[in-house]
mmCIF file of C-alpha atoms in Angstrom:
data_model
loop_
_atom_site.group_PDB
_atom_site.id
_atom_site.type_symbol
_atom_site.label_atom_id
_atom_site.label_comp_id
_atom_site.label_asym_id
_atom_site.label_seq_id
_atom_site.Cartn_x
_atom_site.Cartn_y
_atom_site.Cartn_z
ATOM 1 C CA MET A 1 178.551 156.432 84.658
ATOM 2 C CA LEU A 2 178.862 160.235 84.784
ATOM 3 C CA GLY A 3 179.043 162.712 81.935
ATOM 4 C CA LEU A 4 182.678 163.724 82.381
ATOM 5 C CA VAL A 5 183.935 165.774 79.443
ATOM 6 C CA GLU A 6 187.090 167.861 79.711
ATOM 7 C CA ASN A 7 187.748 171.048 77.725
ATOM 8 C CA HIS A 8 191.489 170.817 77.098
ATOM 9 C CA SER A 9 191.802 174.551 76.467
ATOM 10 C CA LEU A 10 191.050 175.173 80.160
ATOM 11 C CA PRO A 11 193.439 174.687 83.149
ATOM 12 C CA ARG A 12 194.233 171.119 84.211
ATOM 13 C CA THR A 13 191.903 169.216 86.508
ATOM 14 C CA ALA A 14 192.045 166.091 88.672
ATOM 15 C CA ALA A 15 189.822 163.598 90.448
ATOM 16 C CA PHE A 16 190.799 162.857 94.063
ATOM 17 C CA PHE A 17 189.757 159.506 95.532
ATOM 18 C CA ASP A 18 189.803 158.324 99.122
ATOM 19 C CA LEU A 19 190.738 154.619 99.158
ATOM 20 C CA ASP A 20 189.035 152.516 101.845
ATOM 21 C CA LYS A 21 185.301 151.938 101.240
ATOM 22 C CA THR A 22 185.499 154.346 98.297
ATOM 23 C CA VAL A 23 187.721 152.543 95.787
ATOM 24 C CA ILE A 24 188.038 149.238 97.655
ATOM 25 C CA ALA A 25 185.409 147.461 99.744
ATOM 26 C CA LYS A 26 187.453 147.054 102.948
ATOM 27 C CA SER A 27 190.190 148.679 104.979
ATOM 28 C CA SER A 28 193.412 148.340 103.003
ATOM 29 C CA THR A 29 195.506 148.176 106.172
ATOM 30 C CA LEU A 30 193.356 145.663 108.055
ATOM 31 C CA THR A 31 193.274 143.405 105.023
ATOM 32 C CA PHE A 32 196.990 142.714 105.534
ATOM 33 C CA SER A 33 196.737 141.684 109.196
ATOM 34 C CA LYS A 34 196.987 137.937 108.547
ATOM 35 C CA SER A 35 199.980 138.488 106.289
ATOM 36 C CA PHE A 36 201.704 140.536 108.985
ATOM 37 C CA TYR A 37 200.973 137.769 111.476
ATOM 38 C CA GLN A 38 202.457 135.147 109.180
ATOM 39 C CA GLY A 39 205.514 137.362 108.824
ATOM 40 C CA GLY A 40 205.892 137.587 112.595
ATOM 41 C CA LEU A 41 205.110 141.307 112.928
ATOM 42 C CA ILE A 42 201.944 140.891 115.001
ATOM 43 C CA ASN A 43 200.663 138.081 117.235
ATOM 44 C CA ARG A 44 197.532 135.943 117.037
ATOM 45 C CA ARG A 45 195.679 138.140 119.484
ATOM 46 C CA ALA A 46 196.291 141.137 117.247
ATOM 47 C CA VAL A 47 194.943 139.203 114.241
ATOM 48 C CA LEU A 48 191.695 138.524 116.085
ATOM 49 C CA ARG A 49 191.455 142.175 117.046
ATOM 50 C CA THR A 50 191.981 143.327 113.468
ATOM 51 C CA ALA A 51 189.159 141.028 112.350
ATOM 52 C CA TYR A 52 186.925 142.788 114.854
ATOM 53 C CA ALA A 53 188.260 146.178 113.778
ATOM 54 C CA GLN A 54 187.423 145.356 110.164
ATOM 55 C CA PHE A 55 183.817 144.755 111.233
ATOM 56 C CA VAL A 56 183.723 148.017 113.182
ATOM 57 C CA PHE A 57 185.307 149.898 110.283
ATOM 58 C CA LEU A 58 182.753 148.575 107.802
ATOM 59 C CA ALA A 59 179.934 149.393 110.225
ATOM 60 C CA GLY A 60 180.892 153.016 110.670
ATOM 61 C CA GLY A 61 184.596 153.770 110.911
ATOM 62 C CA ALA A 62 186.505 155.814 113.495
ATOM 63 C CA ASP A 63 185.824 159.404 114.510
ATOM 64 C CA HIS A 64 188.396 162.195 114.749
ATOM 65 C CA ASP A 65 189.461 161.617 118.357
ATOM 66 C CA GLN A 66 189.890 157.883 117.790
ATOM 67 C CA MET A 67 191.985 158.511 114.680
ATOM 68 C CA GLU A 68 194.247 160.923 116.564
ATOM 69 C CA ARG A 69 194.785 158.425 119.390
ATOM 70 C CA MET A 70 195.375 155.787 116.743
ATOM 71 C CA ARG A 71 198.214 157.843 115.300
ATOM 72 C CA GLU A 72 199.912 158.066 118.697
ATOM 73 C CA TYR A 73 199.520 154.357 119.359
ATOM 74 C CA LEU A 74 200.688 153.130 115.964
ATOM 75 C CA SER A 75 203.868 155.174 116.294
ATOM 76 C CA ALA A 76 204.838 153.381 119.495
ATOM 77 C CA LEU A 77 203.750 149.899 118.445
ATOM 78 C CA CYS A 78 205.604 149.873 115.114
ATOM 79 C CA LYS A 79 208.872 151.230 116.462
ATOM 80 C CA GLY A 80 211.651 148.834 115.512
ATOM 81 C CA TRP A 81 209.799 146.969 112.742
ATOM 82 C CA ASN A 82 212.069 146.156 109.809
ATOM 83 C CA VAL A 83 210.903 148.175 106.824
ATOM 84 C CA GLN A 84 212.232 145.800 104.186
ATOM 85 C CA GLN A 85 210.287 142.940 105.738
ATOM 86 C CA VAL A 86 207.097 144.992 105.662
ATOM 87 C CA LYS A 87 207.695 145.864 102.004
ATOM 88 C CA GLU A 88 208.230 142.232 101.080
ATOM 89 C CA ILE A 89 205.072 141.065 102.856
ATOM 90 C CA VAL A 90 202.976 143.704 101.108
ATOM 91 C CA ALA A 91 204.491 142.976 97.687
ATOM 92 C CA GLU A 92 203.965 139.215 98.026
ATOM 93 C CA THR A 93 200.298 139.436 99.017
ATOM 94 C CA LEU A 94 199.022 142.639 97.378
ATOM 95 C CA HIS A 95 197.418 141.083 94.307
ATOM 96 C CA ASP A 96 195.697 138.248 96.165
ATOM 97 C CA LEU A 97 194.310 140.502 98.902
ATOM 98 C CA ILE A 98 193.503 143.806 97.193
ATOM 99 C CA ASP A 99 192.658 143.011 93.578
ATOM 100 C CA PRO A 100 189.385 141.137 94.380
ATOM 101 C CA ILE A 101 187.956 143.957 96.530
ATOM 102 C CA ILE A 102 188.225 146.892 94.097
ATOM 103 C CA TYR A 103 184.795 148.344 93.344
ATOM 104 C CA ASP A 104 183.816 147.943 89.702
ATOM 105 C CA GLU A 105 182.031 151.302 89.881
ATOM 106 C CA ALA A 106 185.171 153.034 91.149
ATOM 107 C CA ALA A 107 187.348 151.456 88.458
ATOM 108 C CA SER A 108 184.870 152.620 85.805
ATOM 109 C CA LEU A 109 184.827 156.122 87.237
ATOM 110 C CA ILE A 110 188.627 156.290 87.244
ATOM 111 C CA GLU A 111 188.615 155.257 83.588
ATOM 112 C CA GLU A 112 186.059 157.963 82.770
ATOM 113 C CA HIS A 113 188.135 160.666 84.434
ATOM 114 C CA HIS A 114 191.233 159.562 82.571
ATOM 115 C CA ALA A 115 189.294 159.500 79.298
ATOM 116 C CA ALA A 116 188.179 163.070 80.028
ATOM 117 C CA GLY A 117 191.808 164.149 80.426
ATOM 118 C CA ARG A 118 191.893 164.436 84.224
ATOM 119 C CA ASP A 119 194.641 163.201 86.507
ATOM 120 C CA VAL A 120 193.565 160.617 89.089
ATOM 121 C CA VAL A 121 194.972 161.008 92.603
ATOM 122 C CA ILE A 122 194.492 158.528 95.453
ATOM 123 C CA VAL A 123 194.441 160.332 98.823
ATOM 124 C CA SER A 124 194.496 157.910 101.745
ATOM 125 C CA THR A 125 195.282 157.697 105.444
ATOM 126 C CA SER A 126 196.723 154.248 104.758
ATOM 127 C CA GLY A 127 200.466 153.924 104.375
ATOM 128 C CA ALA A 128 202.471 154.575 101.260
ATOM 129 C CA GLU A 129 203.589 150.970 100.790
ATOM 130 C CA VAL A 130 199.976 149.926 100.302
ATOM 131 C CA VAL A 131 198.585 153.031 98.594
ATOM 132 C CA GLU A 132 201.330 153.340 95.969
ATOM 133 C CA PRO A 133 200.980 149.767 94.617
ATOM 134 C CA ILE A 134 197.187 150.020 94.650
ATOM 135 C CA GLY A 135 197.443 153.315 92.794
ATOM 136 C CA GLU A 136 199.696 151.605 90.259
ATOM 137 C CA LEU A 137 197.163 148.812 89.764
ATOM 138 C CA LEU A 138 194.426 151.370 89.172
ATOM 139 C CA GLY A 139 196.511 153.539 86.864
ATOM 140 C CA ALA A 140 196.454 156.528 89.235
ATOM 141 C CA ASP A 141 198.761 159.392 88.315
ATOM 142 C CA ARG A 142 199.906 160.082 91.880
ATOM 143 C CA VAL A 143 199.102 159.242 95.490
ATOM 144 C CA VAL A 144 199.016 161.007 98.839
ATOM 145 C CA ALA A 145 199.505 158.645 101.815
ATOM 146 C CA THR A 146 200.751 158.414 105.392
ATOM 147 C CA ARG A 147 204.530 158.136 105.739
ATOM 148 C CA MET A 148 206.531 156.870 108.727
ATOM 149 C CA VAL A 149 210.106 157.887 109.518
ATOM 150 C CA VAL A 150 212.750 155.218 108.859
ATOM 151 C CA GLY A 151 216.043 155.197 110.773
ATOM 152 C CA ASP A 152 219.540 154.472 109.489
ATOM 153 C CA ASP A 153 219.074 150.857 110.599
ATOM 154 C CA GLY A 154 216.161 150.401 108.173
ATOM 155 C CA CYS A 155 213.554 150.216 110.928
ATOM 156 C CA PHE A 156 210.668 152.438 111.983
ATOM 157 C CA THR A 157 211.778 155.112 114.435
ATOM 158 C CA GLY A 158 208.311 155.472 115.945
ATOM 159 C CA ASP A 159 207.742 158.902 114.397
ATOM 160 C CA VAL A 160 205.152 159.833 111.779
ATOM 161 C CA GLU A 161 206.620 161.949 109.000
ATOM 162 C CA TYR A 162 203.265 162.776 107.406
ATOM 163 C CA TYR A 163 199.756 161.768 108.490
ATOM 164 C CA ALA A 164 197.278 161.965 105.603
ATOM 165 C CA TYR A 165 194.103 162.561 107.537
ATOM 166 C CA GLY A 166 191.297 165.118 107.684
ATOM 167 C CA PRO A 167 192.494 168.684 107.027
ATOM 168 C CA THR A 168 195.951 167.491 105.924
ATOM 169 C CA LYS A 169 194.336 165.771 102.933
ATOM 170 C CA ALA A 170 192.797 169.076 101.882
ATOM 171 C CA GLU A 171 196.153 170.808 102.357
ATOM 172 C CA ALA A 172 197.867 168.189 100.181
ATOM 173 C CA ILE A 173 195.271 168.674 97.457
ATOM 174 C CA LYS A 174 195.785 172.431 97.496
ATOM 175 C CA GLU A 175 199.569 171.967 97.286
ATOM 176 C CA LEU A 176 199.144 169.611 94.333
ATOM 177 C CA ALA A 177 196.824 172.092 92.666
ATOM 178 C CA ALA A 178 199.476 174.794 93.019
ATOM 179 C CA SER A 179 202.312 172.614 91.702
ATOM 180 C CA GLU A 180 200.370 170.871 88.922
ATOM 181 C CA GLY A 181 198.145 173.742 87.835
ATOM 182 C CA TYR A 182 194.817 172.120 88.771
ATOM 183 C CA ASP A 183 191.730 174.321 88.796
ATOM 184 C CA LEU A 184 190.122 173.069 92.026
ATOM 185 C CA ALA A 185 186.777 174.625 91.146
ATOM 186 C CA ARG A 186 186.593 172.152 88.263
ATOM 187 C CA CYS A 187 188.106 169.173 90.121
ATOM 188 C CA TYR A 188 186.298 166.159 91.592
ATOM 189 C CA ALA A 189 186.636 164.376 94.950
ATOM 190 C CA TYR A 190 185.158 161.152 96.335
ATOM 191 C CA SER A 191 185.017 159.807 99.887
ATOM 192 C CA ASP A 192 182.903 157.719 102.270
ATOM 193 C CA SER A 193 183.864 159.470 105.531
ATOM 194 C CA ALA A 194 182.842 162.673 107.289
ATOM 195 C CA THR A 195 186.499 163.125 108.270
ATOM 196 C CA ASP A 196 187.112 163.902 104.583
ATOM 197 C CA VAL A 197 184.711 166.857 104.440
ATOM 198 C CA PRO A 198 187.687 169.275 104.181
ATOM 199 C CA MET A 199 188.901 167.362 101.113
ATOM 200 C CA LEU A 200 185.447 167.268 99.561
ATOM 201 C CA GLU A 201 184.714 170.942 100.096
ATOM 202 C CA SER A 202 188.051 171.943 98.551
ATOM 203 C CA VAL A 203 186.846 170.983 95.054
ATOM 204 C CA GLY A 204 183.985 172.110 92.864
ATOM 205 C CA HIS A 205 182.527 168.636 92.378
ATOM 206 C CA PRO A 206 182.389 166.662 95.653
ATOM 207 C CA TYR A 207 180.760 163.217 95.830
ATOM 208 C CA ALA A 208 179.862 161.128 98.870
ATOM 209 C CA VAL A 209 180.450 157.421 98.158
ATOM 210 C CA ASN A 210 178.874 154.827 100.476
ATOM 211 C CA PRO A 211 178.795 157.623 103.090
ATOM 212 C CA ASP A 212 178.811 157.087 106.838
ATOM 213 C CA ARG A 213 175.895 158.636 108.718
ATOM 214 C CA ALA A 214 177.667 161.929 109.409
ATOM 215 C CA LEU A 215 178.775 162.380 105.800
ATOM 216 C CA ARG A 216 175.323 161.446 104.526
ATOM 217 C CA ARG A 217 173.838 164.236 106.646
ATOM 218 C CA GLU A 218 176.492 166.666 105.446
ATOM 219 C CA ALA A 219 176.057 165.691 101.799
ATOM 220 C CA THR A 220 172.292 166.006 102.034
ATOM 221 C CA ALA A 221 172.535 169.438 103.659
ATOM 222 C CA ARG A 222 175.022 170.658 101.035
ATOM 223 C CA GLU A 223 173.244 168.913 98.161
ATOM 224 C CA TRP A 224 176.338 166.889 97.264
ATOM 225 C CA PRO A 225 175.607 163.866 95.053
ATOM 226 C CA ILE A 226 175.611 160.502 96.854
ATOM 227 C CA LEU A 227 176.922 157.418 95.034
ATOM 228 C CA VAL A 228 176.533 153.774 96.031
ATOM 229 C CA PHE A 229 179.322 151.371 95.056
ATOM 230 C CA SER A 230 178.414 147.737 95.719
ATOM 231 C CA ARG A 231 180.169 145.489 93.173
ATOM 232 C CA PRO A 232 183.697 144.456 94.194
ATOM 233 C CA VAL A 233 185.314 142.734 91.234
ATOM 234 C CA SER A 234 188.834 141.590 90.419
ATOM 235 C CA LEU A 235 190.544 143.828 87.890
ATOM 236 C CA LYS A 236 191.824 140.666 86.228
ATOM 237 C CA GLN A 237 188.217 139.522 85.869
ATOM 238 C CA ARG A 238 187.012 142.952 84.793
ATOM 239 C CA LEU A 239 189.860 143.451 82.301
ATOM 240 C CA PRO A 240 191.120 140.025 81.159
ATOM 241 C CA ALA A 241 193.920 141.621 79.148
ATOM 242 C CA LEU A 242 195.183 143.580 82.148
ATOM 243 C CA THR A 243 198.876 143.003 82.856
ATOM 244 C CA MET A 244 199.681 143.364 86.543
ATOM 245 C CA PRO A 245 202.936 145.183 87.351
ATOM 246 C CA PRO A 246 205.717 142.818 88.417
ATOM 247 C CA ARG A 247 206.116 142.266 92.136
ATOM 248 C CA SER A 248 209.637 143.661 91.973
ATOM 249 C CA ALA A 249 208.176 146.968 90.777
ATOM 250 C CA LEU A 250 205.692 146.955 93.623
ATOM 251 C CA LEU A 251 208.549 146.305 96.023
ATOM 252 C CA VAL A 252 210.396 149.365 94.801
ATOM 253 C CA ALA A 253 207.227 151.447 95.073
ATOM 254 C CA ALA A 254 206.551 150.326 98.645
ATOM 255 C CA GLY A 255 206.670 152.874 101.447
ATOM 256 C CA VAL A 256 206.374 152.266 105.190
ATOM 257 C CA GLY A 257 203.162 153.648 106.626
ATOM 258 C CA ALA A 258 200.436 151.023 106.229
ATOM 259 C CA ALA A 259 201.866 148.541 108.693
ATOM 260 C CA ALA A 260 201.744 151.302 111.247
ATOM 261 C CA ALA A 261 198.187 152.167 110.267
ATOM 262 C CA THR A 262 197.274 148.505 110.722
ATOM 263 C CA ALA A 263 198.738 148.615 114.193
ATOM 264 C CA GLY A 264 196.646 151.667 114.969
ATOM 265 C CA LEU A 265 193.494 149.906 113.932
ATOM 266 C CA VAL A 266 194.457 146.992 116.165
ATOM 267 C CA TRP A 267 194.484 149.506 119.008
ATOM 268 C CA TYR A 268 191.156 150.963 117.861
ATOM 269 C CA ALA A 269 189.537 147.536 117.935
ATOM 270 C CA SER A 270 190.831 146.818 121.451
ATOM 271 C CA ARG A 271 189.560 150.202 122.623
ATOM 272 C CA ARG A 272 186.109 149.547 121.189
ATOM 273 C CA ARG A 273 186.021 146.092 122.743
ATOM 274 C CA GLY A 274 187.087 147.434 126.112
ATOM 275 C CA SER A 275 184.286 149.996 126.044
ATOM 276 C CA GLY A 276 181.682 147.395 125.124
ATOM 277 C CA SER A 277 180.956 148.964 121.735
ATOM 278 C CA ALA A 278 180.294 147.006 118.558
#
């Protein structure tokens, strides 16, 4: 796909990937809304709103102010949710929901970076319990994801420990570069959203993937390459010999943030509907 050849005598490098609409064709958090409903975490009304939010997300996503309000709302809504239950729901439905929507082009690109000797890092606003298993499926070396605080009772406290969004993604990349010895000038980054411009401009090789209008303008002005990914394909179909990690392993890897991110997108959808936007 791209001519990616690594000189192993030089400092280490990495490829940083946003997740939603960059590696997978939908919102990773919204995709789990029906599963959360079946598990009793959200009601039917919330399921309908997440379906609408998925449409809005695919049409253009949320801007900075909406994402910040989303963070505040998700913290309150998810307070008291049992973390173990969230982990179990994600582990039980991950393969059926996520595997079919991984872009073939993204999977190929990840393989090329690995073949060139680069680490692959998924950097996503979605929660750790979704991002970590998806990263494992894709063979990513590490992930950066939103994390919620868990109390002694095993439930969400309502506080966000770390919100992987906008400038904080760029900060995480720089911290990884310092700890892992990455030469950022020779690293790669991929995203669909203008909110990830700080992440993209922190590396020497930024790529806009299926960009929203704002990122397309930015990429054009900065002469960043623009890629179009359009072929979602199951990894099991793409690689028949692929052995999926056992669900027990996914359960151990699960974190706690994506359920909260789902709740935030429920709020986003209701806000858009209330304002008459589509």
